[in-house]
XYZ file of N, CA and C in Angstrom:
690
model
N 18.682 12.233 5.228
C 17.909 11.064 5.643
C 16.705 10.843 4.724
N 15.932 12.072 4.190
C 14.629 11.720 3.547
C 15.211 11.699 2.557
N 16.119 12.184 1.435
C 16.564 12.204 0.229
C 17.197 10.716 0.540
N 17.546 9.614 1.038
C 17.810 8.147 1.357
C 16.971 7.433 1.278
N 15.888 7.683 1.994
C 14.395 6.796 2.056
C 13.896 7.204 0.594
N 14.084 7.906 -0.092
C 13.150 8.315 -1.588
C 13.683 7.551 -2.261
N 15.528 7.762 -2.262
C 16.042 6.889 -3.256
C 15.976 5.490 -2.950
N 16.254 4.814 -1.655
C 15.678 3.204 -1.518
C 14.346 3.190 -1.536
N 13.761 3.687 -1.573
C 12.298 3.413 -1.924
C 11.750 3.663 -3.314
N 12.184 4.587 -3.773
C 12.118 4.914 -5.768
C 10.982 5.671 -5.629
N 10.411 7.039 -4.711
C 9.164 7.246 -4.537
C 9.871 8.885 -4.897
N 8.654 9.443 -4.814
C 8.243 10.644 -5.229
C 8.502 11.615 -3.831
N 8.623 12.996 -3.395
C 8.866 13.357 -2.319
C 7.141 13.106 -1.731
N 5.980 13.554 -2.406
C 4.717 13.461 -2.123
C 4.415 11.784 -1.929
N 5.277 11.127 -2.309
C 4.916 9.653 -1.896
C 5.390 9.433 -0.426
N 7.004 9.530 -0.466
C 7.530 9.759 0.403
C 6.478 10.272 2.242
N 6.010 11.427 1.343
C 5.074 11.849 2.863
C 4.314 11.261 3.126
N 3.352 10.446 2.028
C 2.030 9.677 2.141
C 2.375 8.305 3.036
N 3.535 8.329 2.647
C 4.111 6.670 3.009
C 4.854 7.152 4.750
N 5.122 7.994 4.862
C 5.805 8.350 6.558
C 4.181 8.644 7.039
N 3.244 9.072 6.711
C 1.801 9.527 7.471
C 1.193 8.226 7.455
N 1.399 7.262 6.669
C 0.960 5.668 7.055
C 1.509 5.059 8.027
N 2.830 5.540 8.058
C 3.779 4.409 9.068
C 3.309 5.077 10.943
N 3.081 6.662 10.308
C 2.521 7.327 11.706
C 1.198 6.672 12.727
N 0.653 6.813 11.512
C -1.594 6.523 11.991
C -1.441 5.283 12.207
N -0.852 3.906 11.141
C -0.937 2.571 11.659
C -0.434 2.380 13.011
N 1.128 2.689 13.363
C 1.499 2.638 14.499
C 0.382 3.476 15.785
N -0.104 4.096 15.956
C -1.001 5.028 16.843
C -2.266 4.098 16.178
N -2.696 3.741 15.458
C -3.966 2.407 15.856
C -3.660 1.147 15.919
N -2.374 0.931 15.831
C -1.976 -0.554 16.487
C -2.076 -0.118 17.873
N -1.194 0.848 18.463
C -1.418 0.730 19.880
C -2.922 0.843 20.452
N -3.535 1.618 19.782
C -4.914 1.875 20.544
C -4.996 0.545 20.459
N -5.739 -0.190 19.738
C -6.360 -1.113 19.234
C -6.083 -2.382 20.317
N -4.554 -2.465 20.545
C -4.218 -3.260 21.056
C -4.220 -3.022 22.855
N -4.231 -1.723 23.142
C -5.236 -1.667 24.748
C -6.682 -2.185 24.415
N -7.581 -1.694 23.388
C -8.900 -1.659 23.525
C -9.243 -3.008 23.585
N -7.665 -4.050 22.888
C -8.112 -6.000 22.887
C -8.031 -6.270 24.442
N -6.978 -5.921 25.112
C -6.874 -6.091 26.050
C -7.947 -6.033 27.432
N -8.231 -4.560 27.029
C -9.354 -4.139 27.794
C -10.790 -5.021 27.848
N -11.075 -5.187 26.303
C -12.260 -5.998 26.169
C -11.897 -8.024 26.744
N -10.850 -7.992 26.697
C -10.410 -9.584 27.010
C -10.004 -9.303 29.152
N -9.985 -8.578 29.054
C -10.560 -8.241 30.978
C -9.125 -8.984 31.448
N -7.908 -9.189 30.671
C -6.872 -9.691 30.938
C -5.939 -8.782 32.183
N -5.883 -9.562 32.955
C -4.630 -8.603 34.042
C -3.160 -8.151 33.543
N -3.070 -6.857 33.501
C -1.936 -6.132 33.227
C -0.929 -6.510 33.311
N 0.060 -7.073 32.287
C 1.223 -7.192 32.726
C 1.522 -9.077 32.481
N 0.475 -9.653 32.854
C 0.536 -10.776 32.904
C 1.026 -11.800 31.716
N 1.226 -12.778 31.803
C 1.205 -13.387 30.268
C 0.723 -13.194 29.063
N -0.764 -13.918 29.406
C -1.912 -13.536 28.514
C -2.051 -12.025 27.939
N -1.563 -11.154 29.575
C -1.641 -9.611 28.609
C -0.791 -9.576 27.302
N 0.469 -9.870 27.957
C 1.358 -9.796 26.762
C 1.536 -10.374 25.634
N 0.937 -11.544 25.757
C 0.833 -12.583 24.174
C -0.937 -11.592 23.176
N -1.150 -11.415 24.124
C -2.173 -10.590 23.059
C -2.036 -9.134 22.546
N -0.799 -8.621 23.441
C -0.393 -7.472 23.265
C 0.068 -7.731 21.565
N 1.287 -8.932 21.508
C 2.255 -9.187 20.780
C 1.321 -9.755 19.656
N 0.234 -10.300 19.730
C -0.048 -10.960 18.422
C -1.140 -9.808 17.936
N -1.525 -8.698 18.517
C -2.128 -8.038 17.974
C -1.194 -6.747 17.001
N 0.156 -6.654 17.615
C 1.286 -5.733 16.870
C 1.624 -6.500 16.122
N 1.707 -7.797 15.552
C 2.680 -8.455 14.684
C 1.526 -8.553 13.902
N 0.144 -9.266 14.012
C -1.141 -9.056 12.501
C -1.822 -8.570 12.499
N -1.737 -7.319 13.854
C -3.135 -6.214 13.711
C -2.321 -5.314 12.695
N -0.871 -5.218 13.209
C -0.281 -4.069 12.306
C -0.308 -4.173 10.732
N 0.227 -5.415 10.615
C -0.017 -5.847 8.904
C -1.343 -5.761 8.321
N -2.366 -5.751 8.915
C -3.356 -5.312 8.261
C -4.153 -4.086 8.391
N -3.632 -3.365 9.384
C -3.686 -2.119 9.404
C -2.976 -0.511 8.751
N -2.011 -1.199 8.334
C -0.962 -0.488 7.328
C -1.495 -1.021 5.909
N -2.201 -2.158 5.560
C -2.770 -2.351 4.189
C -3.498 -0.956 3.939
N -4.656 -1.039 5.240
C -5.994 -0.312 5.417
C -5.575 1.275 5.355
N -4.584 1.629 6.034
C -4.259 3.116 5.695
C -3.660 3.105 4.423
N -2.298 2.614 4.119
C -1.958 2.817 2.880
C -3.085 2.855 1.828
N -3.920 2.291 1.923
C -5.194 2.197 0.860
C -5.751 3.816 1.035
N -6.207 4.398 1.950
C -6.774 5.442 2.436
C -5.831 6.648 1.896
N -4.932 6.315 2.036
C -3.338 7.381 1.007
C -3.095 6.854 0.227
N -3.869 5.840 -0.302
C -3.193 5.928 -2.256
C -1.771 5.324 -1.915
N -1.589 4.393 -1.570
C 0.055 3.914 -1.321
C -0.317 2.262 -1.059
N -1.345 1.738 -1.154
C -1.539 0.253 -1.056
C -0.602 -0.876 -1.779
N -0.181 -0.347 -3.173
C 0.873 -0.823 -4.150
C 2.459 -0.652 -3.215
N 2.844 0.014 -2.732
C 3.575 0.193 -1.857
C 3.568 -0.892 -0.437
N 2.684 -0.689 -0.020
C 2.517 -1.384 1.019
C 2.250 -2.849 0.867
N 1.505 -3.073 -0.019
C 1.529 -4.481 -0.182
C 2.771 -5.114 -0.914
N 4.174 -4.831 -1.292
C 5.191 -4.765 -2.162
C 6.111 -5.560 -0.380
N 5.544 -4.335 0.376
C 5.973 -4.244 1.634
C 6.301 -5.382 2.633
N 4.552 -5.660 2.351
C 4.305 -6.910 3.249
C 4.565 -8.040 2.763
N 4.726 -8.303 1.137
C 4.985 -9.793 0.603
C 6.741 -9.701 0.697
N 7.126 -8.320 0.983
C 8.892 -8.881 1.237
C 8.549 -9.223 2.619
N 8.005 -8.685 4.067
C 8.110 -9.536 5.271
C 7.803 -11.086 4.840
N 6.426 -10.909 4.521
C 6.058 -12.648 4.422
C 6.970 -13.647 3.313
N 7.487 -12.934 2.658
C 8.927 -14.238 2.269
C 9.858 -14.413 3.100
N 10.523 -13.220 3.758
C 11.234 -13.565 4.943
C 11.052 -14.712 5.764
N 9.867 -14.452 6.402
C 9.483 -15.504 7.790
C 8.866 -16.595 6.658
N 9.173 -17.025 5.257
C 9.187 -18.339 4.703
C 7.084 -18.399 4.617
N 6.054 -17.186 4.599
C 4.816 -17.728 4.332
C 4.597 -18.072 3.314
N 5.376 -17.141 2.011
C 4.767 -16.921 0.984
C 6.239 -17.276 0.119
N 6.448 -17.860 -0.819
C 7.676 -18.182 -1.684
C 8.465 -16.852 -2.127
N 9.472 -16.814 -1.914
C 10.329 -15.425 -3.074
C 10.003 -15.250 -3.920
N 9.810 -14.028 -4.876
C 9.526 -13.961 -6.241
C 10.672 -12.770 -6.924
N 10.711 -13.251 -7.775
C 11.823 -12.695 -8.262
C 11.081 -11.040 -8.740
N 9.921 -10.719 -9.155
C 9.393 -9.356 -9.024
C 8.665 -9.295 -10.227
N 7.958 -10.861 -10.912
C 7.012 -10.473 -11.673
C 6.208 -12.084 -12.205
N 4.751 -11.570 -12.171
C 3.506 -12.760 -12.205
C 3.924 -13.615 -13.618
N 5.144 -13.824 -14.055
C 4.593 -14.442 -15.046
C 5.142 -15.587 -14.978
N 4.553 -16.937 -15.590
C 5.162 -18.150 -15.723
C 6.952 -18.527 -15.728
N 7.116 -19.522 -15.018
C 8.241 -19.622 -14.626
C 9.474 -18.198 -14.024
N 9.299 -17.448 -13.540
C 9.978 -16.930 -13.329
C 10.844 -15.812 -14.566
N 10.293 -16.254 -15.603
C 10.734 -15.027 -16.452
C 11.035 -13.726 -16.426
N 12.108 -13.748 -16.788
C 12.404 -11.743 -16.321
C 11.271 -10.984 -17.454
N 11.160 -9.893 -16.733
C 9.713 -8.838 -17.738
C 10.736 -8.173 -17.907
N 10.197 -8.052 -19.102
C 11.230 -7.118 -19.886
C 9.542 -5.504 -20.411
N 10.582 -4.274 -20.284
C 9.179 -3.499 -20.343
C 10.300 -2.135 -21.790
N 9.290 -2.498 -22.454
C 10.404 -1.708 -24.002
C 9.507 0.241 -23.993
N 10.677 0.806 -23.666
C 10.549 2.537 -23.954
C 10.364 2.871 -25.546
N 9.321 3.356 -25.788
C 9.793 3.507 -26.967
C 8.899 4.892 -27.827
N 9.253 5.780 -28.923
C 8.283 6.709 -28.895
C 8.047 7.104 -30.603
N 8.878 6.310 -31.137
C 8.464 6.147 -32.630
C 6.761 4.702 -33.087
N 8.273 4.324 -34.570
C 7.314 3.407 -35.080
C 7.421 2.012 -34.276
N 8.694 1.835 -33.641
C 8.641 0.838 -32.553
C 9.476 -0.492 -33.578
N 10.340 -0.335 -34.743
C 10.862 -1.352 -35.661
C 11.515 -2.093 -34.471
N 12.548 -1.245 -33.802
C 13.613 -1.864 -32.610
C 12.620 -2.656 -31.631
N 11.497 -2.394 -31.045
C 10.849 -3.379 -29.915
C 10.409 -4.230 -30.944
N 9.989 -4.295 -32.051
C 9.143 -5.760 -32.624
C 9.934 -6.639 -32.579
N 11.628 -6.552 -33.084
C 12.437 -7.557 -33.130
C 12.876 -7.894 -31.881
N 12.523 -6.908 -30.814
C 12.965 -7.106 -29.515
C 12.096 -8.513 -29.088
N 10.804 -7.809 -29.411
C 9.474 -8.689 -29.580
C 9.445 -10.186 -29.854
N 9.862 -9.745 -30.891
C 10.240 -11.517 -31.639
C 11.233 -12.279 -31.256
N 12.155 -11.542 -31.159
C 13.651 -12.775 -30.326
C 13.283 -13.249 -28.978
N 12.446 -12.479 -28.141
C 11.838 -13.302 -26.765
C 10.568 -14.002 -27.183
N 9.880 -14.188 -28.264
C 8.694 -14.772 -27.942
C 8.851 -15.840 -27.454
N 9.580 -16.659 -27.808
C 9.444 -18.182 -26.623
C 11.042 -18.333 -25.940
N 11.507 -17.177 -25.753
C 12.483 -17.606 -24.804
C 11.973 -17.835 -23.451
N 12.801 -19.064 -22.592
C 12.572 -19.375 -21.643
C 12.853 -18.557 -20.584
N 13.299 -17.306 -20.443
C 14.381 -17.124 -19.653
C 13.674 -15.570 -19.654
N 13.412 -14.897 -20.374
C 13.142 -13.558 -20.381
C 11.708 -13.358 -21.708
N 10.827 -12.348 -21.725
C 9.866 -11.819 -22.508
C 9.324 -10.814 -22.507
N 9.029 -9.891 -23.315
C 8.299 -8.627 -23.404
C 6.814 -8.631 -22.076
N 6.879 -7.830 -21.494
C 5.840 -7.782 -20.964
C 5.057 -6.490 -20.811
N 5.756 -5.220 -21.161
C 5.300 -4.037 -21.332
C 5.532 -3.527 -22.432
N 4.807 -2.656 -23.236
C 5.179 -1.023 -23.720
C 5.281 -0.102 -23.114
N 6.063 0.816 -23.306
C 5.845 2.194 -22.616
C 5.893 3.349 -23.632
N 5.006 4.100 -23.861
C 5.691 5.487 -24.723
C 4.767 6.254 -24.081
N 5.343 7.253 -24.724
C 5.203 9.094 -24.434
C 4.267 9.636 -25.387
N 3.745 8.843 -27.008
C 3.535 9.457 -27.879
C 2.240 8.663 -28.599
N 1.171 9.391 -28.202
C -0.335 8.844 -28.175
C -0.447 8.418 -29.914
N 0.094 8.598 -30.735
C 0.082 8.768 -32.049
C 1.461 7.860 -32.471
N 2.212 7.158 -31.420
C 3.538 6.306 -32.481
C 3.222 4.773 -33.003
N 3.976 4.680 -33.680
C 3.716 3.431 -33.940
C 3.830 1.975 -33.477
N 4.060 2.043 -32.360
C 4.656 1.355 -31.496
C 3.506 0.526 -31.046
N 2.395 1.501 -30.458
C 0.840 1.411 -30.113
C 0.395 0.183 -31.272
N 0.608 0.333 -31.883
C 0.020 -0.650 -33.083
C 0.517 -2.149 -32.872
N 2.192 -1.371 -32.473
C 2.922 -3.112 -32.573
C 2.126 -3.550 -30.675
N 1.905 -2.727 -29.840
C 1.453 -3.704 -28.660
C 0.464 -4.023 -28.802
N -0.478 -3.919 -29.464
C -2.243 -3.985 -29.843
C -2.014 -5.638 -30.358
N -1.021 -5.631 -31.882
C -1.167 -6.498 -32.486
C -0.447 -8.071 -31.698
N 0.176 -7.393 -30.577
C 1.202 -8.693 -30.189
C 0.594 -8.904 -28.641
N -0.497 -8.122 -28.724
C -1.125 -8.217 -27.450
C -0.409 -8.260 -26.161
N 0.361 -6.926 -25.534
C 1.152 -6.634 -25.028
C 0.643 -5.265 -24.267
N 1.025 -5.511 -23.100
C -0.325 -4.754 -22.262
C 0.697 -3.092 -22.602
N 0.276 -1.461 -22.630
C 0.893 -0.548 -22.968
C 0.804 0.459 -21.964
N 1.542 0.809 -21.567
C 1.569 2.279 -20.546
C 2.038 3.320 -21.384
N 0.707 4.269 -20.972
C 1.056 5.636 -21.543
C 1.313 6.769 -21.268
N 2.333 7.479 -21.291
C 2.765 8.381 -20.129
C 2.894 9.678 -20.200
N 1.988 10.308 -18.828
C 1.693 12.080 -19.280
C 3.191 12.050 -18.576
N 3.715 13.635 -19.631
C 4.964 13.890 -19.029
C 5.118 14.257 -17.505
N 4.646 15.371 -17.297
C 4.812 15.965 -15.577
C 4.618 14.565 -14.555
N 3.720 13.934 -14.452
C 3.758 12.337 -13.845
C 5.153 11.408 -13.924
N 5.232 11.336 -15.220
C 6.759 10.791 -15.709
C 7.874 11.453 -14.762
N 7.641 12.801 -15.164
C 9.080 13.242 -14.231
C 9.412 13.286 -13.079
N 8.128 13.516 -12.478
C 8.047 13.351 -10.703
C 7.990 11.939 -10.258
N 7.099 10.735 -11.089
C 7.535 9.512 -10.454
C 7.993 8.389 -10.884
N 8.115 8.951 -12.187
C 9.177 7.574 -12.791
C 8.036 6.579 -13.391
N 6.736 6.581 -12.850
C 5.945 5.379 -12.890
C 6.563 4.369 -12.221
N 7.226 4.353 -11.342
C 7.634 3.349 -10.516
C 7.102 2.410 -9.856
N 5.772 3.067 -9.021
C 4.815 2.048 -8.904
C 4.234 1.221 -9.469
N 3.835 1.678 -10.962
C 3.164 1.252 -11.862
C 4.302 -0.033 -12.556
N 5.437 0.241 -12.754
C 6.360 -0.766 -13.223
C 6.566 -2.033 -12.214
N 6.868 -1.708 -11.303
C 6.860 -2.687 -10.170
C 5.407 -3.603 -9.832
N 3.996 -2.511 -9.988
C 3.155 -3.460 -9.730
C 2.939 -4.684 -11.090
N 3.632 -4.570 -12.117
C 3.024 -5.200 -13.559
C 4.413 -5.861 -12.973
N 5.490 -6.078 -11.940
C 6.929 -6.957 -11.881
C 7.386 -6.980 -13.132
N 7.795 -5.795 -13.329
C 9.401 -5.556 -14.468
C 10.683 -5.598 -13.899
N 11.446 -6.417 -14.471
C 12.853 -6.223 -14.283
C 13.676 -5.769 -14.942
N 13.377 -5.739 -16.214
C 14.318 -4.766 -17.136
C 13.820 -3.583 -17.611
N 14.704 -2.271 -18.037
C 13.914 -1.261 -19.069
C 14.837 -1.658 -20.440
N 14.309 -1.446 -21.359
C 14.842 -1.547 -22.455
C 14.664 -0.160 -23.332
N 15.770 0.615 -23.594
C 14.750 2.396 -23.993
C 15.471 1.728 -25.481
N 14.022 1.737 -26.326
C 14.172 1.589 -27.547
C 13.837 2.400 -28.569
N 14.502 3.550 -28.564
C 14.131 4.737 -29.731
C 13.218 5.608 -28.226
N 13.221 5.724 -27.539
C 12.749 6.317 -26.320
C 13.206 8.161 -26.339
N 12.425 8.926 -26.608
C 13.118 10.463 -26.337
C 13.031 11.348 -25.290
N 12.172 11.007 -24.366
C 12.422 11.731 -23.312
C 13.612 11.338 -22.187
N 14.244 11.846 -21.823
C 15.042 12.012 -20.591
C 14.812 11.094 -19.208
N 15.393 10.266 -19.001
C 14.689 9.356 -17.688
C 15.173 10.165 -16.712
N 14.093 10.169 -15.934
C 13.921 11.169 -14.451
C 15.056 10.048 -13.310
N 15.561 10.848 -12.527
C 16.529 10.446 -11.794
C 15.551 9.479 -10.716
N 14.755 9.588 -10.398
C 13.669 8.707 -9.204
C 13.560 7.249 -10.082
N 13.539 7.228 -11.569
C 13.485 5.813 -12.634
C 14.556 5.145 -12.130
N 15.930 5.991 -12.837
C 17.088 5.697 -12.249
C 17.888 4.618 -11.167
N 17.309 5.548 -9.831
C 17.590 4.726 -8.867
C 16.370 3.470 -8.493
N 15.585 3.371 -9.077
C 14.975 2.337 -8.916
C 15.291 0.961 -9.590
N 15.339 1.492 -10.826
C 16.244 0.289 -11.677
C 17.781 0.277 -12.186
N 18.533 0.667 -10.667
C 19.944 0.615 -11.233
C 20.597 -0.574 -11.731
N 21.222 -0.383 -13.053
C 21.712 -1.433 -13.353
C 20.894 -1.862 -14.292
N 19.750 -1.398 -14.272
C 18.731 -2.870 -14.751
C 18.100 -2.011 -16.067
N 18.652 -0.890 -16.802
C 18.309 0.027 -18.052
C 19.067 -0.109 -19.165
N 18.488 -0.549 -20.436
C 19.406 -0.649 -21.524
C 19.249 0.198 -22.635
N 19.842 1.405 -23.032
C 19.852 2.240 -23.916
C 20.473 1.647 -25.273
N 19.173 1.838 -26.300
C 19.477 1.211 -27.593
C 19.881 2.601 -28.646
N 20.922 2.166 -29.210
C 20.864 4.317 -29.749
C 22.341 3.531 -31.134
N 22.054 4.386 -32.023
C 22.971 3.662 -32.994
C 24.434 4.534 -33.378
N 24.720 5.061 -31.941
C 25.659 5.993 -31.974
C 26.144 6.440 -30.482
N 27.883 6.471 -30.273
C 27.979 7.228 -28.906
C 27.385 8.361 -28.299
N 26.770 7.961 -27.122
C 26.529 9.170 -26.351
C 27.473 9.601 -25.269
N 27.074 10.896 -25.501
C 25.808 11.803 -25.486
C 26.658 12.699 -26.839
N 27.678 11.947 -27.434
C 27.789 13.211 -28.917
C 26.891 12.910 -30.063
N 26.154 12.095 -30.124
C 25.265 12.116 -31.406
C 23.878 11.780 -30.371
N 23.559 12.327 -29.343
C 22.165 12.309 -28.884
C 21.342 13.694 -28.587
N 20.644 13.772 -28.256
C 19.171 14.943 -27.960
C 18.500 15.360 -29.424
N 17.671 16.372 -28.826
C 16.814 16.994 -30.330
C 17.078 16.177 -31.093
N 16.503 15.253 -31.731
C 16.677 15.117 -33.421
C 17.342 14.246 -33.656
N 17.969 13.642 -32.649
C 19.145 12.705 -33.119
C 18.524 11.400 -32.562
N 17.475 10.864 -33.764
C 16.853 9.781 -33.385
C 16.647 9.324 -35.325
N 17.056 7.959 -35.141
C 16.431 7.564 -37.243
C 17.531 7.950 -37.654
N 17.517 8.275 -38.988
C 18.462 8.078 -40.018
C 19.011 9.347 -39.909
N 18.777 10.838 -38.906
C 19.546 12.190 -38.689
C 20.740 11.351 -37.472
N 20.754 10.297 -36.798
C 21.620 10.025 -35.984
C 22.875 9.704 -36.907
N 22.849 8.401 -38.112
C 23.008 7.791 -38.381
C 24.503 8.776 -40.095
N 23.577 10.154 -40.061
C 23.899 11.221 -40.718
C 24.886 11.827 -40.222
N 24.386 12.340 -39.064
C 25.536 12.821 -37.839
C 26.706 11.979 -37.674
N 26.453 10.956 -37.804
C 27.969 10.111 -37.581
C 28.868 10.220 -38.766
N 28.367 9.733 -40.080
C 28.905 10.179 -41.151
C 29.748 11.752 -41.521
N 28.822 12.428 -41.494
C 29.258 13.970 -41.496
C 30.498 13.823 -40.477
C-alpha cells in the first residue's frame, strides 16, 4: 500500500511520511475547529444550520488548513499541486496542462553533464516553436559546460547534489517549475527509480549507440562512438 502511494505520488519514503502526518493533524483540526465554529455560533445540534456550517467549514476550513500544515512539513509544493487538481475539478480554476508558460507549451527540462553541444541544438530547434521549449537545465557537474550554455540562453539551471538526486528524483522541484518532458542529453548519472515513475513515458535518452552495450563508465563522446567501431 505505501510502496503505491510513493509511486503515484513520485515522493520520497520521508516525503511520503511528511505528507500522511499532514493528512493526520489537518483532519484532527478540521474537526476541532469545526465544533469550536459551531460552539461559538450557539447553533443547536444537529439542526440545519449546525450542519451547513459543519459542511462548509470541512470543505474550506480543510483546504486551507492542509496548505498551513503542509507548509509547517516542508510539503506545501505538494499540497498546493493538490489543491489546484481539486479546484480544476469543481471547474474554479482552468486545467493546466503542468507548466506557467505561455500558451500551453510543453517544458521541456535537458539532463545534461558535459559541454552541453546536444542541448544547444536542442536549444535552438525550440526557440520559437509553438508547441514545445527549453525551460530547464539540469546537471550534476558544477564545472560542465552546459552551465555556460544556460547562463548565455538565459535558461533557468538546477543543480544537483547526488544523495538528494537519488532519494528524490527532484521531483518536486521539476513539477513546481511544470516540466513535461526529460530530455537526458549526454546525462551520466543513473535516473533513480522515484524520477522514473514520475515521468513515465515522458524521458528521452539521447546516446549515439545501443543500450545498455555501449553505455556506463566512459561511454560518453567520441569513446562511445569508438566502441561501436571496434
Amino acid at each position: 500500500m505505501l510502496k503505491k502511494l510513493k509511486q503515484h505520488w513520485a515522493v520520497s519514503t520521508n516525503e511520503l511520511i511528511l505528507i500522511l502526518c499532514t493528512f493526520a493533524v489537518t483532519g484532527t483540526l478540521t474537526a476541532w475547529l469545526s465544533k469550536k465554529v459551531t460552539e461559538w455560533l450557539s447553533i443547536d445540534p444537529y439542526g440545519f444550520a449546525w450542519w451547513a456550517a459543519k459542511i462548509i467549514v470541512l470543505i474550506f476550513g480543510y483546504q486551507v488548513i492542509i496548505l498551513i500544515v503542509g507548509f509547517c512539513f516542508g510539503m506545501f509544493s505538494f499540497f498546493w499541486r493538490y489543491e489546484k487538481k481539486i479546484l480544476s475539478r469543481f471547474g474554479v480554476i482552468k486545467k493546466q496542462s503542468g507548466d506557467a508558460n505561455d500558451n500551453n507549451k510543453i517544458s521541456i527540462a535537458i539532463f545534461a553533464s558535459g559541454a552541453g553541444s546536444n542541448a544547444q541544438k536542442i536549444i535552438e530547434h525550440f526557440r520559437n516553436n509553438e508547441k514545445a521549449s527549453v525551460a530547464l537545465i539540469v546537471c550534476n557537474n558544477p564545472k560542465a559546460g552546459v552551465l555556460n550554455i544556460a547562463a548565455k540562453e538565459s535558461i533557468p539551471l538546477l543543480l544537483l547534489e547526488k544523495n538528494n538526486f537519488m532519494q528524490t528524483g527532484y521531483v518536486s522541484e521539476l513539477d513546481a517549475l511544470g516540466i513535461d518532458l526529460i530530455v537526458l542529453a549526454g546525462f551520466l548519472w543513473k535516473i533513480p527509480e522515484i524520477l522514473i515513475h514520475a515521468f513515465t513515458n515522458r524521458i528521452i535518452n539521447i546516446h549515439p549507440a545501443l543500450l545498455p552495450a555501449y553505455g556506463g563508465k566512459g561511454m560518453y563522446g567520441a569513446a562511445v562512438h569508438n566502441a561501436v567501431v571496434n
